[in-house]
mmCIF file of C-alpha atoms in Angstrom:
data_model
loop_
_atom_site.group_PDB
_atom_site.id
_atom_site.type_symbol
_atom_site.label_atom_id
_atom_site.label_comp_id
_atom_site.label_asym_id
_atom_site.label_seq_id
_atom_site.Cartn_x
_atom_site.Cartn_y
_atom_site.Cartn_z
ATOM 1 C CA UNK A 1132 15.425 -0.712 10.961
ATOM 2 C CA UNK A 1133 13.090 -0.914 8.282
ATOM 3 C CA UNK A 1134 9.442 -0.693 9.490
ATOM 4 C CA UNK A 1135 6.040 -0.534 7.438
ATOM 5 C CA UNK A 1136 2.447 -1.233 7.453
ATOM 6 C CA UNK A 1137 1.058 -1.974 4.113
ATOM 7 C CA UNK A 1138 -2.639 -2.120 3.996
ATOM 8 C CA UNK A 1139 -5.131 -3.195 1.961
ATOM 9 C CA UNK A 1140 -7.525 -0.419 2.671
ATOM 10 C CA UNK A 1141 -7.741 2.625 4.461
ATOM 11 C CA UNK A 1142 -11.348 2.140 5.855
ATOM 12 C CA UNK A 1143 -12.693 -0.929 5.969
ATOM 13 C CA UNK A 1144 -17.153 -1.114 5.595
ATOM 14 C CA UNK A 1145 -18.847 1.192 8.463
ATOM 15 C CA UNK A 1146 -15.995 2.602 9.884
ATOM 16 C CA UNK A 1147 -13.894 5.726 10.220
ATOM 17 C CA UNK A 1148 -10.827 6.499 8.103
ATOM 18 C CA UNK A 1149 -7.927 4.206 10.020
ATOM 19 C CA UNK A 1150 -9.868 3.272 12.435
ATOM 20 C CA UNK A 1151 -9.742 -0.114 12.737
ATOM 21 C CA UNK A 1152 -5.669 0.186 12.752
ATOM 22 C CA UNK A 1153 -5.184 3.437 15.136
ATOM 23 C CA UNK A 1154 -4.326 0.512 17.985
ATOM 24 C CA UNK A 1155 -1.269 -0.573 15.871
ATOM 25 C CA UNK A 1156 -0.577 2.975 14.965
ATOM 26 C CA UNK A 1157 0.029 4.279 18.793
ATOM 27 C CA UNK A 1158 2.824 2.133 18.445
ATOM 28 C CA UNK A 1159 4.181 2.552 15.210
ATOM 29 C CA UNK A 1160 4.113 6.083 15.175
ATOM 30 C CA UNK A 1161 5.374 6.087 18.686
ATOM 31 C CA UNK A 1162 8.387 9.047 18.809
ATOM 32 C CA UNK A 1163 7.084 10.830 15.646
ATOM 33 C CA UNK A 1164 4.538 13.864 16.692
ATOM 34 C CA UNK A 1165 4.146 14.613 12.865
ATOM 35 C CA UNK A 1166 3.200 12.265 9.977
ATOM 36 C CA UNK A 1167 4.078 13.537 6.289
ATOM 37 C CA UNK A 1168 1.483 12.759 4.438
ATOM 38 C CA UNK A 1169 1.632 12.226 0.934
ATOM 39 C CA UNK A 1170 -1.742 12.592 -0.906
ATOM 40 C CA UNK A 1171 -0.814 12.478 -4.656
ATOM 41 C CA UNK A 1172 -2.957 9.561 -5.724
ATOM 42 C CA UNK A 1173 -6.425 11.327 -5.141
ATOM 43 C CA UNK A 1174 -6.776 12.630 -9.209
ATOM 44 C CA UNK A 1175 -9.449 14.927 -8.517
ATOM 45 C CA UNK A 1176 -13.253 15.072 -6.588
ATOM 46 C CA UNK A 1177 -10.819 16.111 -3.347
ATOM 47 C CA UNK A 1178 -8.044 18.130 -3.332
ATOM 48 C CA UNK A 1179 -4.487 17.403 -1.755
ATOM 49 C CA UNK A 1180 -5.794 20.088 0.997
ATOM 50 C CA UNK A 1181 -8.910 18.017 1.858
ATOM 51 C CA UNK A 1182 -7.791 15.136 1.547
ATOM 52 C CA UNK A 1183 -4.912 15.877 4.265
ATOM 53 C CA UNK A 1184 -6.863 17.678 6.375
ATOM 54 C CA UNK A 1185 -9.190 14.201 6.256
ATOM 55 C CA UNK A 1186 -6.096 11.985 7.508
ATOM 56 C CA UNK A 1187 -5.292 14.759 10.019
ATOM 57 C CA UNK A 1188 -8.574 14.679 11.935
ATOM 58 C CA UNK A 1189 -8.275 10.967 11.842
ATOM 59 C CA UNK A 1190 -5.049 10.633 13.274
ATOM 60 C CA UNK A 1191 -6.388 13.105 16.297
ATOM 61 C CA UNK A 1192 -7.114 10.349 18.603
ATOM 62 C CA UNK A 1193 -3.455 9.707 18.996
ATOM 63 C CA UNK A 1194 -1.849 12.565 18.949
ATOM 64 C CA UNK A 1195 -0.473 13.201 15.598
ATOM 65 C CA UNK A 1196 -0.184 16.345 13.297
ATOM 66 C CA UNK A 1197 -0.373 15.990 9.499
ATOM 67 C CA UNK A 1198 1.262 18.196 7.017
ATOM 68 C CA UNK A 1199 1.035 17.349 3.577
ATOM 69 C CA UNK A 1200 3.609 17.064 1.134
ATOM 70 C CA UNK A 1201 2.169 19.332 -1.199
ATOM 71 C CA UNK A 1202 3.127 22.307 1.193
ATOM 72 C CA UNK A 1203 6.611 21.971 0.993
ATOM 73 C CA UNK A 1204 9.093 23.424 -1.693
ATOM 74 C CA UNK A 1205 10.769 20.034 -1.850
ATOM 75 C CA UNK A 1206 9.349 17.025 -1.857
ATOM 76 C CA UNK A 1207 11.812 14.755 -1.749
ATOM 77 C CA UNK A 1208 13.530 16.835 0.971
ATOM 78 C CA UNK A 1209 10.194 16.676 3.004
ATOM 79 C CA UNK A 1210 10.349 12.681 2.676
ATOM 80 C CA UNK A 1211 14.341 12.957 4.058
ATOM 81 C CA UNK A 1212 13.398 15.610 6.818
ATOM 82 C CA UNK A 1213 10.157 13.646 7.984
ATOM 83 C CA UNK A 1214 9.986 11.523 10.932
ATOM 84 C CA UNK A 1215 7.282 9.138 9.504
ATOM 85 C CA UNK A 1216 4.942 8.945 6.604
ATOM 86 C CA UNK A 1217 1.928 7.832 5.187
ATOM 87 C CA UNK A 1218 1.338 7.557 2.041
ATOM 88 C CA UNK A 1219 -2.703 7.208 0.923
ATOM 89 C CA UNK A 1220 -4.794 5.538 -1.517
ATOM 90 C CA UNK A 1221 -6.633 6.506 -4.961
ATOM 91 C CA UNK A 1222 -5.377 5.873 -8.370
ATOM 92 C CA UNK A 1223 -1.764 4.412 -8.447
ATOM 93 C CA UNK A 1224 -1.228 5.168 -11.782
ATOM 94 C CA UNK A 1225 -1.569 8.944 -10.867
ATOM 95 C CA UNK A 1226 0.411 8.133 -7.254
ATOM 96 C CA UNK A 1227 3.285 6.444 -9.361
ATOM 97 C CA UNK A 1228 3.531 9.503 -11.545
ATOM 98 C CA UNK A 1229 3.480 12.251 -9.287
ATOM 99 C CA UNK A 1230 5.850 10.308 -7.297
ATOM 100 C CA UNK A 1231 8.527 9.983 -10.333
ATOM 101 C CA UNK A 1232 7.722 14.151 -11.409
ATOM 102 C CA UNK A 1233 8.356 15.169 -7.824
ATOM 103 C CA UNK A 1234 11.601 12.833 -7.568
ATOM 104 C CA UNK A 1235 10.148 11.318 -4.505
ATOM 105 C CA UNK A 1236 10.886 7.182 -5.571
ATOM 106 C CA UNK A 1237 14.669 7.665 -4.060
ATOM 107 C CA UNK A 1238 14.147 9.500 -1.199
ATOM 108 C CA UNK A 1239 11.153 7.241 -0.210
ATOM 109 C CA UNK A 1240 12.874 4.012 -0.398
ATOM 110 C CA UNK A 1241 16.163 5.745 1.582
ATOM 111 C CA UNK A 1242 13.918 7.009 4.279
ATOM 112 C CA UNK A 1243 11.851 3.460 4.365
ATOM 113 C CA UNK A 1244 15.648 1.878 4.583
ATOM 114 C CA UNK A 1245 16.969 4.504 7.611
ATOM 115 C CA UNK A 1246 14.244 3.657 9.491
ATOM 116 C CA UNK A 1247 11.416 6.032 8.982
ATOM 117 C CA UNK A 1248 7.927 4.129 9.448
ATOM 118 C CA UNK A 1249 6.114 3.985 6.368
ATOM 119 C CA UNK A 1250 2.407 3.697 5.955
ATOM 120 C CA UNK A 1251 0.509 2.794 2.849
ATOM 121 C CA UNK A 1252 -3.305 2.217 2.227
ATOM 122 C CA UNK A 1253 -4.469 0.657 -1.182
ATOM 123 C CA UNK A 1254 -2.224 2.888 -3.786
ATOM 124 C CA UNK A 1255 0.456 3.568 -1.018
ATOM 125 C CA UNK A 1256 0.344 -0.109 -0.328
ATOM 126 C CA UNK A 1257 0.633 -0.917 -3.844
ATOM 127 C CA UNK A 1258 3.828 0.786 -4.314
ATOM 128 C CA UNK A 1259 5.526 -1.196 -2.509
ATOM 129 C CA UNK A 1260 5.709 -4.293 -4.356
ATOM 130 C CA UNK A 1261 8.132 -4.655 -7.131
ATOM 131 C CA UNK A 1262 5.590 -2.943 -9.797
ATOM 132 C CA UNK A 1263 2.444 -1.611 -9.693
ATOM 133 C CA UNK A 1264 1.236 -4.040 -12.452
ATOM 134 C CA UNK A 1265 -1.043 -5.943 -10.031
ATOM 135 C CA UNK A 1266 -3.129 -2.131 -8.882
ATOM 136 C CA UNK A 1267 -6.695 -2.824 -9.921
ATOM 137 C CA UNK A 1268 -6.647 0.880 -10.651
ATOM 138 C CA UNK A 1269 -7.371 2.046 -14.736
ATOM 139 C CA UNK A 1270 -4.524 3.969 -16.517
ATOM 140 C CA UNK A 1271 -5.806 6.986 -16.475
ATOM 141 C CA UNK A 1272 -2.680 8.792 -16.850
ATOM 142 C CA UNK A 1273 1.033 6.972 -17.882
ATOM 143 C CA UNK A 1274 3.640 7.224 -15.270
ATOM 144 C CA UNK A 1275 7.589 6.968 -16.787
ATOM 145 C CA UNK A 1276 8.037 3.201 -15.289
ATOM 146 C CA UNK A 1277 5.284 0.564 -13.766
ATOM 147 C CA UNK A 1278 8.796 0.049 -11.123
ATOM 148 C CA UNK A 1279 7.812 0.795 -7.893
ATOM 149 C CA UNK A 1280 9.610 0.858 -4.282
ATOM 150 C CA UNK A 1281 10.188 -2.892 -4.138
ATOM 151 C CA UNK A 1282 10.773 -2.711 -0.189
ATOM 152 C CA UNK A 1283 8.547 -6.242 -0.406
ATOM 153 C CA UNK A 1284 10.033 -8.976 -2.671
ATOM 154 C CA UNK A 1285 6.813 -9.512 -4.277
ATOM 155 C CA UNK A 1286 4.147 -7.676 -5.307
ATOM 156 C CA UNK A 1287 0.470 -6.447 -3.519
ATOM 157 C CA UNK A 1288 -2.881 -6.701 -5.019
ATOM 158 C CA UNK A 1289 -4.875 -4.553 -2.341
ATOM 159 C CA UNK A 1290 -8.847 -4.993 -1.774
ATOM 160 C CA UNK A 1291 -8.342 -8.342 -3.115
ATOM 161 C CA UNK A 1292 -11.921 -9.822 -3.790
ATOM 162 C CA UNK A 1293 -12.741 -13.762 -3.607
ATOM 163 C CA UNK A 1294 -15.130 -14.605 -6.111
ATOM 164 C CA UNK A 1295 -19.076 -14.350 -5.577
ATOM 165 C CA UNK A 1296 -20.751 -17.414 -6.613
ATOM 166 C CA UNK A 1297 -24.296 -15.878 -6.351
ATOM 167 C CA UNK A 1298 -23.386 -13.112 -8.692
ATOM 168 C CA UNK A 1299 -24.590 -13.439 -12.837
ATOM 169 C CA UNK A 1300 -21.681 -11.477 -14.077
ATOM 170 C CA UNK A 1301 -19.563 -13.373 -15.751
ATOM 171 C CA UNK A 1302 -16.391 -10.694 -16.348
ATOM 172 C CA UNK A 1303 -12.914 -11.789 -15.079
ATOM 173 C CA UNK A 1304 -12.297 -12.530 -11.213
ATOM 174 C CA UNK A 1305 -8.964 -11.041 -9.406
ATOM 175 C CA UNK A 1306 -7.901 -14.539 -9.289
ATOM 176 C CA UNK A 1307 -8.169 -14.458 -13.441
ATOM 177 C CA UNK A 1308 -6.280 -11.392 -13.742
ATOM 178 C CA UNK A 1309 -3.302 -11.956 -11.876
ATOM 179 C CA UNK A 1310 -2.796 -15.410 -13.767
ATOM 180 C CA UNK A 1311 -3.128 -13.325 -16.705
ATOM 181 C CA UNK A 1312 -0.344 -11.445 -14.862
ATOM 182 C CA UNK A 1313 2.068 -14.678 -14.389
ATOM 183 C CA UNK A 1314 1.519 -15.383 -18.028
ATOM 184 C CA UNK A 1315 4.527 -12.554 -18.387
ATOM 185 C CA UNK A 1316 5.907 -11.927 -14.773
ATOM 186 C CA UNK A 1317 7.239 -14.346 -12.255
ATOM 187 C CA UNK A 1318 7.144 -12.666 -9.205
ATOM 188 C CA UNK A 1319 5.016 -13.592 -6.357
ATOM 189 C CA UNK A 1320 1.634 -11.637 -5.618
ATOM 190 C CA UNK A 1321 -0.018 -10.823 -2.000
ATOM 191 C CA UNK A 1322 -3.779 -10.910 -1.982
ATOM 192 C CA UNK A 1323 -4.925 -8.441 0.525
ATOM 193 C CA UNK A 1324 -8.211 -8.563 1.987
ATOM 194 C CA UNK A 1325 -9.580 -5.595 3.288
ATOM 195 C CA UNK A 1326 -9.170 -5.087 7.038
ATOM 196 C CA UNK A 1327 -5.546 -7.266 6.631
ATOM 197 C CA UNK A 1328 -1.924 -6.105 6.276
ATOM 198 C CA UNK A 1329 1.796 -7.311 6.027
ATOM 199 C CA UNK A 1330 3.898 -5.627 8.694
ATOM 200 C CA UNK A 1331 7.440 -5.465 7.666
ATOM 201 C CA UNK A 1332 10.206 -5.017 10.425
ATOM 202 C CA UNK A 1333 13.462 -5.202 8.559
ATOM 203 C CA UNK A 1334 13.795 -8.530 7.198
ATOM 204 C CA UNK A 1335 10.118 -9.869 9.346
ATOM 205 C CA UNK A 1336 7.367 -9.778 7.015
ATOM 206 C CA UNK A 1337 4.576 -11.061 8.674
ATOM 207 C CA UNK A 1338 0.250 -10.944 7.621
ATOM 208 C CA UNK A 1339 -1.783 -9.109 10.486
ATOM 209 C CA UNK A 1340 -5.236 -8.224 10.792
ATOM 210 C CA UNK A 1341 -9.208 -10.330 10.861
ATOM 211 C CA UNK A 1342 -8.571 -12.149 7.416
ATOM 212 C CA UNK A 1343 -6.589 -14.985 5.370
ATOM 213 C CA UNK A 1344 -4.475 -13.425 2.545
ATOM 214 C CA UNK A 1345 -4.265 -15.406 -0.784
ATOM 215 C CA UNK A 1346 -0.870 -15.937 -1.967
ATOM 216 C CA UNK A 1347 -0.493 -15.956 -5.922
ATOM 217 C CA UNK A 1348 3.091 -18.024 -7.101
ATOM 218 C CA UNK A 1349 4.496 -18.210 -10.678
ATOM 219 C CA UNK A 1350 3.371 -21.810 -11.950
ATOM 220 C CA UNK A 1351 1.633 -22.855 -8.685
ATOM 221 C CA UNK A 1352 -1.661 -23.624 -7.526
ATOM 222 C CA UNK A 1353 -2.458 -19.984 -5.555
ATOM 223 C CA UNK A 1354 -3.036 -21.044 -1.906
ATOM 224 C CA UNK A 1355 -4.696 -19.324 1.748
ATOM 225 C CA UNK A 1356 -2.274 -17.811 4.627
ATOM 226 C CA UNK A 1357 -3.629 -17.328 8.073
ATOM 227 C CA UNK A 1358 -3.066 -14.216 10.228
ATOM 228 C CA UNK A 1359 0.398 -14.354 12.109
ATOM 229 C CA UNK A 1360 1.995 -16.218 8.878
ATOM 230 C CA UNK A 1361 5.294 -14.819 7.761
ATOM 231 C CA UNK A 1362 6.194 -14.266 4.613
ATOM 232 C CA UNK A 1363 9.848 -13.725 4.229
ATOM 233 C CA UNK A 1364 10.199 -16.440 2.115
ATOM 234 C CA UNK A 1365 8.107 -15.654 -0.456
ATOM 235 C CA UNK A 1366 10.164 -14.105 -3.629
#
């Protein structure tokens, strides 16, 4: 059975790295003593080493070893011998390209569909919508396709901000952009707020955590979902 967390954020203001979802993660990693993590979207400042050994001593308080990707000869074997998986945030545009060099797209999406729990924070949460067009992320490098994992029929915008009417700046909201987005695409996109996240169990996809997520449709008026909604109609 397909089973994922997708997450807007990793660490929401004054906590610890997945701390505010290590209650959900007894259970979802329940059976797996070893996560793979996959740490390709940090482009630099930390490298795939520290940024593992980071998720490792934050997964301590329930039990779990981490072993990077990066250590194995094969990724995409490593993805089809793992018995769950998280993959973290940074840039997409540097996630989706290391993903595509490393041949990792296929095996992800066959382990996601056999059953292996998949977690993704911001980037890792961003890949899988349809595309990655709706990251908030600059292009710093240019992966092969903007096609992502598609195991939602929609796509995420993660860290989704509302806009601040006390603020003087007067650049483009995330509300602006992704109509600028429907201008060209039709396909629905997922505001996530940070501290939220869709849980997706098979064909359940349903909005967890302490906030509303906004819901962006092609040609509609974008509207508010409460905590608990489902979403498996939205496509």
């Amino acid at each position: 059975m397909k089973h994922l967390i997708i997450a807007s954020t990793s660490t929401i203001y004054g906590g610890k790295p997945l701390e505010y979802l290590l209650d959900e993660l007894v259970d979802f990693y329940k059976g797996a003593d070893e996560i793979l993590f996959i740490p390709y979207a940090r482009p630099g400042g930390i490298s795939h080493d520290d940024y593992t050994n980071k998720i490792a001593i934050a997964l301590e308080p329930i039990g779990k070893n981490v072993r990077g990707i990066h250590e194995f000869e094969s990724p995409a074997k490593a993805i089809e011998q793992a018995k769950a998986i998280y993959v973290g945030g940074g840039n997409t545009f540097v996630l989706v390209s290391q993903l595509y060099k490393n041949n990792c797209l296929t095996a992800l999406k066959t382990a996601v569909y056999n059953g292996t729990p998949y977690l993704g924070t911001s980037a890792g949460s961003n890949v899988c919508g349809l595309t990655m067009h709706t990251t908030n992320d600059m292009p710093i490098v240019y992966p092969p396709s903007f096609k992502t994992l598609g195991l939602v029929p929609f796509n995420i915008n993660p860290h989704y901000l509302d806009p601040n009417t006390d603020s003087t700046h007067m650049g483009e909201t995330r509300e602006t952009r992704i109509k600028e987005f429907h201008k060209f695409n039709t396909q629905p996109v997922v505001g996530l707020r940070e501290g939220s996240w869709l849980e997706v169990k098979d064909d359940s996809i349903q909005l967890k955590g302490i906030f509303n997520a906004r819901i962006f449709e092609y040609n509609t008026e974008a509207y508010e979902i409460e905590a608990t909604t489902h979403l498996n109609e939205l496509k």
